[in-house]
XYZ file of N, CA and C in Angstrom:
858
model
N -34.884 -27.693 147.769
C -35.860 -28.720 148.760
C -35.680 -29.974 148.215
N -35.293 -31.049 149.518
C -35.041 -32.468 149.337
C -36.067 -33.435 148.687
N -35.862 -34.242 147.643
C -36.928 -34.853 147.167
C -37.358 -35.790 148.251
N -38.597 -36.225 148.464
C -39.472 -37.031 149.167
C -40.135 -37.554 148.952
N -40.437 -39.247 148.655
C -41.338 -40.238 148.034
C -42.679 -39.564 148.747
N -43.797 -40.260 147.877
C -45.508 -39.945 148.154
C -45.551 -40.993 149.310
N -45.990 -40.385 150.402
C -46.422 -41.782 151.579
C -47.954 -42.202 151.325
N -48.068 -43.232 152.225
C -49.413 -43.663 152.169
C -50.539 -42.877 152.184
N -50.288 -42.076 153.276
C -51.211 -41.234 153.403
C -51.747 -40.363 152.258
N -50.715 -39.788 151.450
C -50.885 -39.184 150.314
C -51.451 -39.871 149.039
N -51.148 -40.892 149.260
C -51.615 -42.000 147.885
C -53.217 -42.306 148.260
N -53.303 -42.296 149.408
C -54.908 -42.603 149.723
C -55.739 -41.367 149.528
N -55.044 -40.320 149.527
C -55.831 -39.009 149.233
C -55.642 -38.959 147.651
N -54.953 -39.476 147.059
C -54.965 -39.348 145.725
C -56.269 -40.255 145.080
N -56.048 -41.199 145.659
C -57.170 -42.737 145.428
C -58.357 -41.901 145.441
N -58.994 -41.129 146.604
C -60.216 -40.794 146.835
C -60.638 -39.671 145.671
N -59.575 -38.636 145.750
C -59.678 -37.358 144.609
C -59.778 -38.353 143.282
N -59.120 -38.949 142.637
C -59.237 -39.731 141.406
C -60.743 -40.284 140.879
N -61.039 -40.854 142.210
C -62.476 -41.603 142.333
C -63.683 -40.747 142.215
N -63.229 -39.532 142.982
C -64.602 -38.524 142.623
C -64.113 -37.365 141.556
N -63.435 -37.744 140.459
C -62.963 -37.054 139.016
C -62.534 -35.567 139.596
N -61.669 -35.380 140.771
C -60.808 -33.946 140.572
C -60.104 -33.945 139.996
N -59.916 -32.565 139.350
C -58.914 -32.618 138.700
C -57.459 -32.589 139.171
N -56.544 -32.878 138.059
C -55.275 -33.375 138.826
C -54.560 -31.948 139.595
N -54.532 -30.814 138.964
C -54.174 -29.706 139.410
C -54.634 -29.184 140.823
N -55.789 -29.782 140.765
C -56.527 -29.305 142.521
C -56.005 -30.398 143.488
N -55.838 -31.673 143.086
C -55.323 -32.525 143.831
C -53.701 -32.017 144.263
N -52.921 -32.010 143.154
C -51.703 -31.557 143.516
C -51.728 -30.371 144.773
N -52.584 -29.319 144.486
C -52.776 -28.113 145.661
C -53.273 -28.988 146.856
N -54.428 -29.807 146.588
C -54.516 -30.474 148.358
C -53.429 -31.071 148.972
N -52.782 -31.544 148.296
C -51.731 -32.292 149.013
C -50.180 -31.906 149.136
N -50.179 -30.697 148.187
C -49.163 -29.888 148.493
C -47.866 -30.602 147.324
N -48.368 -31.209 146.353
C -46.994 -31.486 145.344
C -47.217 -30.603 143.903
N -46.183 -31.193 143.181
C -46.728 -30.685 141.682
C -47.287 -31.279 141.020
N -48.102 -30.857 139.975
C -49.222 -31.632 139.182
C -48.422 -32.605 138.848
N -47.013 -32.420 137.972
C -46.465 -33.587 137.119
C -46.356 -34.575 138.222
N -46.146 -34.261 139.541
C -46.006 -35.651 140.299
C -46.981 -36.414 140.572
N -48.073 -35.925 140.355
C -49.682 -36.881 140.156
C -49.676 -37.318 139.072
N -49.540 -36.842 137.658
C -49.614 -37.190 136.721
C -48.656 -38.797 136.870
N -47.306 -38.617 137.049
C -46.569 -39.417 137.097
C -47.034 -40.414 138.122
N -47.584 -40.482 139.342
C -47.682 -41.353 140.174
C -48.770 -42.137 139.565
N -49.809 -41.430 139.160
C -51.200 -42.143 138.481
C -50.982 -43.008 137.370
N -49.541 -42.799 136.573
C -49.394 -43.505 135.451
C -48.522 -44.822 136.077
N -47.730 -44.460 136.988
C -46.591 -45.511 137.090
C -47.390 -46.593 138.125
N -48.006 -46.334 138.837
C -48.507 -46.815 140.125
C -50.090 -47.687 140.063
N -50.765 -47.096 138.954
C -52.003 -47.753 138.670
C -52.208 -49.036 138.610
N -53.206 -49.985 138.777
C -53.627 -51.309 138.672
C -54.099 -51.542 137.813
N -53.560 -52.727 137.067
C -54.123 -53.025 135.499
C -54.478 -54.924 135.590
N -55.836 -55.429 135.123
C -55.742 -56.614 134.776
C -56.688 -56.983 133.461
N -55.820 -57.493 132.814
C -56.552 -58.018 131.491
C -57.551 -58.850 131.447
N -57.655 -59.391 132.601
C -58.981 -60.574 133.007
C -60.220 -59.647 133.198
N -59.822 -58.763 133.964
C -60.892 -58.124 134.897
C -60.478 -56.597 135.130
N -60.666 -55.978 133.511
C -60.284 -54.819 133.121
C -61.518 -53.665 133.702
N -62.424 -53.951 134.348
C -63.008 -53.290 135.161
C -62.679 -52.666 136.280
N -61.820 -53.401 136.870
C -60.934 -53.347 137.966
C -60.040 -52.328 138.001
N -59.143 -52.112 136.787
C -58.069 -51.221 136.559
C -58.501 -49.565 137.141
N -57.341 -49.143 137.662
C -57.708 -47.941 138.506
C -56.388 -47.592 139.360
N -56.450 -46.449 139.802
C -55.399 -46.670 140.798
C -55.975 -46.745 142.477
N -55.233 -47.273 143.298
C -55.314 -47.724 144.437
C -54.186 -47.410 145.466
N -54.510 -46.692 146.363
C -53.137 -46.139 147.308
C -52.305 -47.201 147.734
N -52.932 -48.434 148.265
C -52.325 -49.523 148.997
C -51.380 -50.131 148.027
N -52.399 -50.400 146.581
C -51.364 -51.094 145.677
C -50.372 -50.187 145.385
N -50.592 -48.899 145.022
C -49.445 -47.902 144.621
C -48.134 -47.809 145.711
N -48.972 -47.652 146.833
C -47.415 -47.934 148.079
C -46.427 -49.287 147.625
N -47.395 -50.322 147.414
C -46.475 -51.519 147.801
C -45.721 -51.635 145.800
N -46.206 -51.077 145.156
C -45.737 -50.879 143.895
C -44.172 -50.190 144.046
N -44.188 -48.975 144.731
C -43.344 -47.882 144.848
C -42.042 -48.660 145.982
N -42.498 -49.242 146.797
C -41.764 -49.964 147.754
C -40.585 -50.739 146.993
N -41.553 -51.865 146.028
C -40.658 -52.665 145.375
C -39.422 -52.091 144.390
N -39.954 -51.150 143.782
C -38.958 -50.098 143.268
C -37.882 -49.614 143.804
N -38.465 -49.235 145.118
C -37.122 -49.011 145.705
C -36.275 -50.192 146.224
N -36.588 -51.343 146.560
C -35.917 -52.476 146.550
C -35.164 -52.962 145.523
N -35.372 -52.787 144.447
C -34.900 -53.070 143.079
C -33.415 -52.327 142.770
N -33.852 -50.768 143.426
C -32.774 -49.743 143.188
C -31.668 -50.204 144.094
N -32.042 -50.866 145.195
C -30.792 -50.678 145.989
C -29.621 -51.542 145.603
N -28.383 -51.201 145.774
C -26.905 -51.646 145.192
C -27.246 -53.017 145.587
N -27.137 -53.428 146.995
C -27.096 -54.661 147.534
C -27.993 -55.538 147.035
N -29.247 -55.064 146.391
C -30.441 -56.043 146.030
C -30.304 -56.472 144.636
N -29.713 -55.326 143.808
C -29.917 -55.365 142.415
C -28.116 -56.189 141.881
N -27.112 -55.914 142.651
C -26.054 -56.511 142.308
C -25.551 -57.732 143.465
N -25.791 -58.642 142.850
C -25.714 -60.152 143.503
C -23.988 -60.260 143.941
N -23.271 -59.817 142.810
C -21.860 -59.822 143.016
C -21.195 -59.040 144.280
N -21.687 -57.643 144.204
C -21.410 -56.775 145.186
C -21.977 -57.391 146.560
N -23.058 -57.515 146.692
C -23.738 -58.183 147.865
C -23.049 -59.371 148.350
N -22.792 -60.252 147.836
C -21.837 -61.461 148.372
C -20.604 -60.990 148.708
N -19.932 -60.110 148.161
C -18.342 -59.563 148.603
C -18.452 -59.027 150.075
N -19.783 -58.014 150.119
C -20.079 -57.425 151.474
C -20.099 -58.060 152.567
N -21.051 -59.377 152.398
C -21.644 -60.471 153.131
C -20.379 -61.342 153.663
N -19.472 -61.635 152.836
C -18.367 -62.370 153.039
C -17.374 -61.558 154.045
N -17.268 -59.936 153.737
C -16.576 -59.807 154.511
C -16.957 -59.460 156.064
N -18.001 -59.165 156.195
C -18.939 -59.033 157.513
C -18.982 -60.181 158.149
N -18.857 -61.332 157.293
C -18.449 -62.877 158.017
C -17.282 -62.798 158.534
N -16.280 -62.187 157.855
C -14.719 -62.273 158.466
C -14.384 -61.357 159.572
N -15.691 -60.489 159.719
C -15.474 -59.348 161.232
C -14.982 -58.076 160.632
N -15.135 -57.905 159.572
C -15.062 -56.343 158.832
C -15.984 -55.676 159.344
N -15.978 -54.373 159.870
C -17.128 -53.228 160.037
C -17.660 -52.692 158.550
N -18.942 -52.334 158.517
C -19.025 -51.812 157.388
C -18.599 -50.606 156.983
N -18.005 -49.841 157.923
C -16.993 -48.574 157.777
C -15.779 -49.119 156.836
N -15.204 -49.879 157.457
C -14.058 -50.810 156.826
C -14.374 -51.341 155.528
N -15.380 -51.948 155.278
C -15.644 -52.184 153.922
C -15.892 -51.208 153.045
N -16.790 -50.406 153.294
C -16.739 -49.354 152.568
C -15.534 -48.707 152.134
N -14.611 -48.115 153.127
C -13.690 -47.599 152.731
C -12.807 -48.554 151.922
N -12.426 -49.727 152.277
C -11.384 -50.752 151.728
C -12.217 -50.555 149.920
N -13.352 -50.617 149.639
C -13.970 -50.442 148.406
C -13.447 -49.337 147.632
N -13.450 -48.468 148.361
C -12.851 -46.747 147.720
C -11.837 -46.891 147.553
N -11.018 -47.250 148.471
C -9.284 -47.326 148.370
C -8.920 -48.115 147.116
N -9.589 -49.300 146.918
C -9.229 -50.347 145.735
C -9.623 -49.744 144.525
N -10.285 -48.495 144.237
C -10.668 -47.915 143.278
C -12.110 -48.598 142.408
N -12.786 -49.073 143.194
C -13.725 -50.240 142.442
C -14.758 -49.504 141.884
N -15.155 -49.791 140.763
C -16.068 -49.025 139.610
C -17.394 -48.841 140.591
N -17.876 -49.630 141.547
C -19.000 -49.549 142.259
C -18.844 -49.134 143.355
N -19.139 -47.909 144.177
C -19.004 -47.483 145.380
C -20.070 -47.856 146.371
N -19.953 -48.135 147.352
C -21.020 -48.124 148.432
C -20.575 -47.349 149.800
N -21.569 -47.209 150.493
C -21.528 -46.241 151.565
C -21.596 -47.374 153.007
N -21.283 -46.885 153.883
C -21.290 -47.951 155.337
C -22.801 -47.832 155.629
N -23.418 -46.305 155.255
C -24.798 -46.706 155.625
C -25.700 -47.386 155.023
N -25.551 -47.503 153.423
C -26.059 -48.580 152.709
C -25.858 -50.025 153.196
N -25.005 -50.340 153.696
C -24.854 -52.025 154.371
C -25.396 -51.856 155.577
N -25.273 -50.932 156.569
C -25.899 -50.729 157.850
C -27.681 -51.279 157.378
N -28.338 -50.200 156.447
C -29.529 -50.358 156.124
C -29.577 -51.670 155.259
N -28.701 -52.435 154.956
C -29.046 -53.783 153.751
C -29.350 -54.893 155.132
N -28.087 -54.444 156.216
C -28.135 -55.945 157.437
C -29.286 -55.507 158.170
N -30.118 -54.346 158.027
C -31.130 -54.341 159.312
C -32.486 -54.608 158.424
N -32.292 -54.672 156.720
C -33.399 -55.000 156.304
C -33.987 -56.127 156.395
N -35.132 -56.407 155.676
C -36.067 -57.764 155.749
C -34.918 -58.599 155.233
N -34.331 -58.442 154.109
C -33.345 -59.158 153.511
C -32.038 -59.582 154.737
N -31.840 -58.889 155.081
C -30.551 -58.991 156.034
C -31.124 -59.283 157.537
N -32.091 -59.544 157.768
C -32.622 -60.069 159.120
C -33.120 -61.396 158.953
N -33.272 -61.604 157.652
C -33.723 -63.316 157.091
C -32.292 -63.745 157.225
N -31.568 -63.188 156.677
C -29.730 -63.692 156.631
C -29.257 -63.662 158.126
N -29.816 -63.142 159.218
C -29.125 -62.870 160.264
C -27.750 -62.077 160.030
N -27.655 -61.066 159.285
C -26.304 -60.581 159.364
C -25.935 -59.467 160.504
N -26.796 -59.379 161.446
C -26.606 -58.314 162.027
C -25.698 -58.826 163.468
N -25.568 -60.107 163.285
C -24.623 -61.029 164.248
C -23.428 -60.830 164.169
N -22.980 -60.310 162.716
C -21.424 -60.204 162.222
C -21.031 -58.938 162.592
N -21.699 -58.062 163.190
C -21.466 -56.622 163.262
C -20.354 -56.617 164.693
N -19.552 -55.507 164.633
C -18.788 -55.601 165.982
C -19.848 -55.267 167.026
N -20.830 -54.177 166.818
C -21.809 -53.878 168.089
C -23.104 -54.105 167.316
N -23.679 -55.169 167.709
C -25.067 -55.714 167.381
C -26.272 -54.792 168.349
N -27.269 -54.552 167.213
C -28.375 -53.972 167.771
C -29.693 -54.426 167.126
N -30.762 -54.573 167.784
C -32.047 -55.245 167.069
C -32.416 -54.190 166.103
N -32.021 -52.766 166.064
C -32.390 -51.918 164.817
C -31.619 -50.617 165.440
N -31.425 -49.819 164.150
C -30.547 -48.874 164.297
C -31.300 -47.699 165.078
N -30.714 -47.173 165.990
C -31.351 -46.270 166.779
C -30.729 -44.688 166.355
N -31.929 -43.680 166.488
C -31.257 -42.087 166.243
C -30.006 -42.024 167.105
N -29.148 -41.096 166.402
C -28.038 -40.572 167.832
C -28.752 -39.628 168.669
N -29.733 -38.969 168.874
C -30.378 -38.431 169.650
C -31.456 -38.641 170.464
N -31.340 -39.892 170.846
C -32.579 -40.607 171.772
C -32.599 -40.610 172.909
N -31.854 -40.131 173.890
C -31.565 -40.572 175.243
C -31.524 -38.940 175.872
N -32.156 -38.843 176.953
C -32.299 -37.576 177.763
C -31.020 -37.194 178.466
N -30.576 -35.815 178.166
C -29.505 -35.324 178.716
C -29.418 -35.720 180.467
N -28.112 -35.669 180.876
C -27.807 -35.773 182.300
C -27.830 -34.957 183.111
N -28.646 -33.362 182.817
C -28.417 -32.423 183.807
C -27.371 -32.146 184.335
N -26.848 -31.319 185.223
C -25.338 -30.901 185.588
C -24.451 -31.544 186.023
N -24.934 -33.259 186.321
C -23.720 -34.238 186.844
C -22.942 -33.662 185.742
N -22.666 -33.531 184.791
C -21.343 -33.126 184.173
C -21.418 -31.353 183.403
N -20.614 -30.555 184.273
C -21.035 -29.162 184.338
C -20.798 -28.914 183.167
N -21.062 -27.369 182.095
C -20.731 -27.217 180.790
C -19.185 -26.510 180.764
N -18.467 -26.265 182.165
C -17.026 -26.149 181.740
C -16.443 -27.674 181.677
N -16.838 -28.457 181.729
C -16.136 -29.643 181.459
C -16.482 -30.252 180.113
N -17.021 -29.420 179.454
C -17.314 -29.908 178.247
C -16.248 -30.052 176.995
N -16.340 -31.294 176.043
C -15.593 -31.486 174.971
C -14.954 -30.537 174.344
N -15.993 -29.284 174.183
C -15.369 -28.085 173.440
C -14.562 -27.252 174.349
N -14.045 -27.301 175.243
C -13.801 -26.646 175.835
C -12.173 -26.973 176.565
N -12.094 -28.420 175.648
C -10.443 -28.941 175.922
C -9.540 -28.414 174.804
N -8.308 -28.301 175.378
C -7.281 -27.295 174.891
C -7.056 -28.229 173.369
N -6.854 -26.898 172.191
C -6.273 -27.747 170.802
C -5.660 -28.574 170.999
N -4.557 -28.413 171.677
C -3.607 -29.631 171.553
C -3.990 -31.022 171.652
N -4.953 -31.261 172.475
C -5.590 -32.593 172.693
C -6.377 -33.178 171.655
N -7.279 -32.065 170.819
C -7.860 -32.337 170.070
C -7.044 -33.002 168.546
N -5.669 -32.218 168.336
C -5.131 -32.579 167.522
C -3.645 -33.547 167.530
N -3.863 -34.057 168.888
C -3.190 -35.462 169.528
C -1.731 -35.106 169.237
N -1.225 -34.072 169.740
C -0.061 -33.449 169.565
C 0.960 -33.773 171.102
N -0.039 -34.187 172.082
C 0.809 -34.539 173.124
C 0.465 -36.009 173.696
N 1.257 -36.373 174.633
C 1.123 -37.588 174.864
C 0.583 -37.669 176.269
N -0.163 -38.435 177.095
C -0.803 -38.489 178.024
C -2.341 -37.728 178.211
N -2.894 -37.911 176.845
C -4.471 -37.399 176.644
C -5.074 -38.798 176.552
N -5.971 -39.319 177.229
C -6.680 -40.730 177.246
C -8.435 -40.327 176.946
N -9.001 -41.506 176.480
C -10.234 -41.673 176.347
C -10.908 -42.833 177.062
N -11.729 -42.911 177.838
C -12.419 -43.881 178.731
C -13.637 -44.346 178.736
N -13.876 -45.536 178.381
C -15.275 -46.062 178.867
C -15.254 -47.473 179.477
N -16.493 -47.875 179.582
C -16.977 -49.135 180.485
C -17.711 -50.070 179.711
N -17.344 -51.286 179.385
C -18.035 -52.202 178.382
C -18.657 -52.941 179.797
N -20.103 -53.168 179.462
C -21.174 -53.734 180.487
C -21.448 -55.008 179.824
N -21.745 -56.114 180.767
C -22.316 -57.397 180.171
C -23.778 -57.395 180.898
N -24.008 -58.702 180.395
C -25.312 -59.110 180.872
C -25.512 -59.350 182.238
N -26.496 -58.893 182.623
C -26.770 -59.288 184.282
C -26.657 -60.599 184.428
N -26.547 -61.503 183.772
C -26.352 -63.006 184.272
C -24.979 -63.204 184.574
N -23.889 -62.060 183.959
C -22.219 -62.297 184.515
C -22.271 -61.470 185.837
N -23.529 -60.836 186.452
C -23.048 -60.249 187.893
C -22.836 -59.203 187.317
N -22.164 -58.258 188.535
C -21.644 -56.974 188.179
C -20.407 -56.694 187.655
N -19.686 -57.442 187.290
C -18.484 -57.271 186.576
C -18.434 -56.594 185.355
N -17.606 -55.737 185.290
C -17.349 -54.846 183.832
C -16.107 -55.026 183.687
N -15.839 -54.570 182.450
C -14.120 -54.068 181.998
C -14.299 -52.666 181.618
N -12.853 -51.789 182.259
C -13.139 -50.443 181.791
C -11.858 -50.825 180.599
N -11.945 -49.418 179.499
C -10.998 -49.501 178.553
C -10.629 -47.812 178.318
N -9.480 -48.106 178.219
C -8.574 -46.836 178.070
C -7.702 -46.803 177.006
N -7.673 -45.902 175.917
C -6.855 -45.529 175.103
C -5.702 -44.106 175.112
N -4.965 -44.153 175.036
C -4.104 -42.709 174.765
C -4.181 -42.112 173.322
N -4.838 -40.851 173.319
C -5.009 -40.484 172.046
C -3.838 -40.319 170.705
N -2.660 -40.065 171.373
C -1.521 -39.810 170.435
C -0.937 -41.100 169.790
N -0.794 -41.846 170.895
C -0.281 -43.520 170.428
C -1.045 -44.778 170.133
N -2.290 -44.195 170.332
C -3.229 -45.303 170.361
C -2.936 -46.329 171.405
N -2.125 -46.171 172.518
C -1.919 -47.303 173.469
C -3.010 -47.831 174.256
N -3.424 -49.011 174.399
C -4.630 -49.220 175.162
C -4.137 -50.106 176.349
N -5.179 -49.689 177.524
C -5.192 -50.545 178.239
C -6.801 -51.077 179.054
N -6.815 -52.194 179.340
C -8.308 -52.602 179.682
C -8.137 -53.404 181.117
N -8.954 -53.160 182.025
C -8.937 -53.967 183.248
C -10.181 -54.129 183.803
N -10.483 -55.138 184.667
C -11.747 -55.714 184.813
C -12.296 -54.808 186.364
N -13.397 -54.534 186.424
C -13.938 -53.915 187.537
C -14.911 -55.196 188.273
N -15.103 -55.464 189.628
C -16.212 -56.349 190.043
C -17.138 -55.471 190.369
N -17.551 -54.458 190.346
C -18.917 -53.673 190.796
C -18.809 -52.491 189.629
N -20.174 -52.043 189.809
C -20.482 -51.228 188.472
C -20.694 -49.849 189.184
N -20.376 -49.573 190.057
C -20.590 -48.365 190.965
C -19.689 -47.186 190.518
N -19.967 -45.987 190.162
C -19.030 -45.189 190.203
C -17.638 -44.988 191.063
N -18.032 -44.879 192.305
C -17.191 -44.875 193.400
C -16.006 -45.896 193.051
N -16.218 -47.261 192.650
C -15.173 -48.132 192.731
C -14.495 -47.800 191.573
N -15.279 -47.670 190.433
C -14.703 -47.744 189.065
C -13.888 -46.468 189.258
N -13.979 -45.140 189.775
C -12.853 -44.323 189.798
C -12.011 -44.629 190.726
N -12.141 -45.556 192.033
C -11.053 -45.906 192.866
C -10.031 -46.736 191.741
N -10.721 -47.881 191.164
C -9.811 -48.790 190.354
C -9.049 -48.271 189.309
N -9.775 -47.055 188.609
C -9.111 -46.396 187.443
C -7.527 -45.457 187.726
N -7.990 -45.127 189.247
C -6.714 -44.132 189.937
C -5.711 -45.160 190.248
N -6.100 -46.413 190.740
C -4.800 -47.481 191.089
C -4.395 -47.886 189.901
N -4.629 -47.953 188.747
C -4.511 -48.517 187.511
C -3.412 -47.133 187.113
N -3.740 -46.102 186.951
C -2.981 -44.805 186.359
C -2.084 -44.295 187.159
N -2.286 -44.501 188.582
C -1.306 -43.879 189.117
C 0.225 -44.045 189.026
N 0.382 -45.291 188.428
C 1.662 -45.813 188.226
C 2.424 -45.413 187.260
N 1.658 -44.565 186.324
C 2.281 -43.689 185.577
C 2.687 -42.266 185.806
N 3.780 -42.016 185.261
C 4.126 -40.736 185.750
C 3.386 -39.662 184.914
N 3.350 -38.621 186.221
C 2.231 -37.366 185.895
C 1.940 -36.665 184.471
N 3.086 -36.748 183.536
C 3.176 -36.330 181.827
C 2.312 -37.199 181.151
N 2.198 -38.481 181.738
C 1.303 -39.434 180.944
C 0.035 -39.834 181.278
N -0.634 -38.803 182.237
C -1.857 -39.066 182.683
C -2.625 -37.604 183.011
N -2.293 -36.738 181.410
C -2.787 -35.511 181.859
C -4.651 -35.125 181.764
N -5.213 -36.084 181.056
C -6.544 -35.899 181.224
C -7.289 -37.190 180.486
N -8.559 -37.526 180.553
C -9.306 -38.383 180.193
C -10.782 -37.912 179.494
N -10.930 -38.430 178.383
C -12.290 -38.071 178.409
C -13.176 -39.051 178.286
N -14.377 -38.729 178.828
C -15.633 -39.877 178.863
C -16.733 -39.442 178.009
N -17.992 -40.234 177.885
C -18.912 -39.721 177.367
C -19.845 -39.394 179.060
N -21.521 -39.362 178.887
C -21.992 -38.595 179.944
C -22.638 -39.555 180.766
N -21.999 -41.019 180.781
C -22.754 -42.290 181.319
C -22.654 -42.141 183.007
N -23.442 -42.402 183.593
C -23.605 -42.126 185.213
C -22.417 -42.920 186.242
N -22.057 -43.598 185.069
C -20.922 -44.669 185.917
C -19.597 -43.633 185.826
N -19.868 -42.453 185.355
C -18.686 -41.712 185.288
C -18.924 -40.397 186.346
N -20.100 -40.290 187.142
C -20.417 -39.036 187.537
C -19.451 -38.854 188.893
N -18.417 -39.480 189.122
C -17.514 -39.302 190.528
C -16.262 -38.795 189.803
N -16.140 -38.117 188.834
C -14.984 -37.728 188.178
C -14.204 -36.785 188.742
N -15.287 -35.663 189.679
C -14.336 -35.072 190.179
C -12.950 -35.554 191.386
N -12.828 -36.970 191.582
C -12.332 -37.295 192.470
C -10.819 -37.827 191.323
N -10.664 -37.413 190.268
C -9.481 -37.740 189.668
C -8.658 -36.641 189.606
N -8.884 -35.634 189.547
C -7.640 -34.223 189.410
C -7.153 -34.156 191.178
N -7.904 -34.490 192.271
C -7.190 -34.056 193.407
C -6.414 -35.560 193.847
N -6.830 -36.647 193.257
C -6.400 -38.313 193.474
C -5.157 -38.300 192.387
N -5.290 -38.207 191.245
C -3.753 -38.557 190.556
C -3.575 -37.528 189.354
N -4.348 -35.994 189.638
C -3.857 -34.905 189.194
C -4.207 -34.896 187.460
N -5.689 -35.607 187.412
C -5.920 -35.963 185.833
C -7.289 -34.933 185.821
N -7.435 -34.090 184.515
C -8.361 -33.650 184.407
C -9.464 -34.650 183.597
N -10.672 -34.176 183.890
C -11.879 -34.901 182.896
C -12.440 -33.996 182.059
N -12.743 -34.632 180.962
C -13.910 -33.727 179.649
C -14.799 -34.636 179.311
N -16.116 -34.232 179.004
C -17.136 -35.325 178.622
C -17.612 -34.776 176.941
N -18.043 -36.130 176.609
C -18.565 -35.425 175.173
C -19.835 -34.735 175.289
N -20.539 -34.329 174.084
C -21.776 -33.825 174.058
C -22.795 -34.943 174.656
N -23.979 -34.849 175.075
C -24.991 -35.683 175.091
C -25.455 -36.545 174.205
N -25.552 -37.952 174.146
C -25.447 -38.569 173.273
C -24.495 -38.579 172.029
N -23.325 -38.130 172.276
C -22.275 -38.245 171.256
C -21.278 -38.867 171.754
N -21.207 -40.395 172.096
C -19.947 -40.843 172.293
C -19.005 -41.166 171.284
N -19.245 -41.049 170.086
C -18.702 -41.068 169.102
C -17.674 -40.057 168.828
N -17.603 -38.845 169.988
C -16.880 -37.772 169.855
C -15.393 -38.455 170.331
N -15.401 -39.482 171.211
C -14.134 -40.384 171.782
C -14.029 -41.612 170.840
N -13.879 -41.203 169.825
C -13.813 -42.281 168.894
C -12.834 -43.474 168.988
N -11.550 -43.241 169.584
C -10.356 -44.237 169.375
C -11.131 -45.299 170.482
N -11.586 -44.979 171.944
C -12.066 -45.922 172.598
C -13.188 -46.392 172.080
N -13.974 -45.883 171.379
C -15.361 -46.602 171.109
C -14.592 -47.760 169.867
N -13.834 -47.020 169.066
C -13.290 -48.419 167.989
C -12.728 -49.535 168.889
N -11.761 -49.104 169.943
C -11.109 -50.425 171.110
C -12.184 -51.438 171.057
N -13.390 -50.549 171.746
C -14.650 -51.539 172.248
C -15.128 -52.137 171.586
N -15.536 -51.780 170.231
C -16.043 -52.605 169.210
C -14.851 -53.988 168.868
N -13.560 -53.598 168.564
C -12.732 -54.766 168.587
C -12.550 -55.720 169.712
N -12.676 -55.182 170.924
C -13.093 -55.992 172.042
C -13.717 -56.953 172.297
N -15.211 -56.400 171.948
C -16.322 -57.188 171.902
C -16.182 -58.692 171.205
N -15.516 -58.534 170.362
C -15.627 -59.997 169.286
C -15.002 -60.904 170.300
N -14.319 -60.579 171.262
C -13.566 -61.481 172.422
C -14.135 -61.571 173.744
N -14.816 -60.158 173.998
C -15.584 -60.359 175.371
C -16.996 -59.913 175.007
N -17.586 -60.740 174.328
C -19.301 -60.841 173.935
C -20.206 -60.626 175.515
N -21.309 -60.134 175.226
C -21.958 -59.584 176.396
C -22.401 -60.751 177.449
């Protein structure tokens, strides 16, 4: 079973039962924890005041604050200022958290750190105070769960799923298999957007401007751009399930290109074009 910290509700329950002299074994049974957890909690997070000793005791709110402070001290980027400064310097130079974590591992540094730890620091109270999120290739107000949106129904049928895509596309064996996406800008910029395409084997990239956000206009513009390529160079394109791609059925009769689609809320499955977008956004801000 994975370790989970006590939460405020549990700590308040412990406070109430300790106040009424409930035995520790019964407290543990009531909240579903081991009795050693209760002993340790009451010892580590009790309040003590030398000047007012009659106030000594266990208080749920104080215990929660003590535990949160210890977690903050345990975080590498709080405990290790040199590591923190090195990470921040690379963020300011335009490195992504994945690149920073990977480079530290490649260099064989004694202290390793994951990209998730860097993201957590960027969006923590300390990171927000330093406005670190502005240095990320793709900035958000806060991190969002991977599966946070609703599916698009059958606009993209199951037989077009990325899981039905031939194995040679997945292994990048052949030329002519593309990934496509659309970069949207602020409404103040009008309906203009930029489409991005990456060929999976060679990573050859193309970007082109659209003056309209409609799916019909986008597909027509895409076909105009790709029709100049020989047929073997435009075998397939993999999109996510954004509604801007709902006119995908025009591609095969129009230019002989097959469309495939990522799982719902899983644009990371077309990672080549997602990486291109992150870098392009540095020069094409929203």
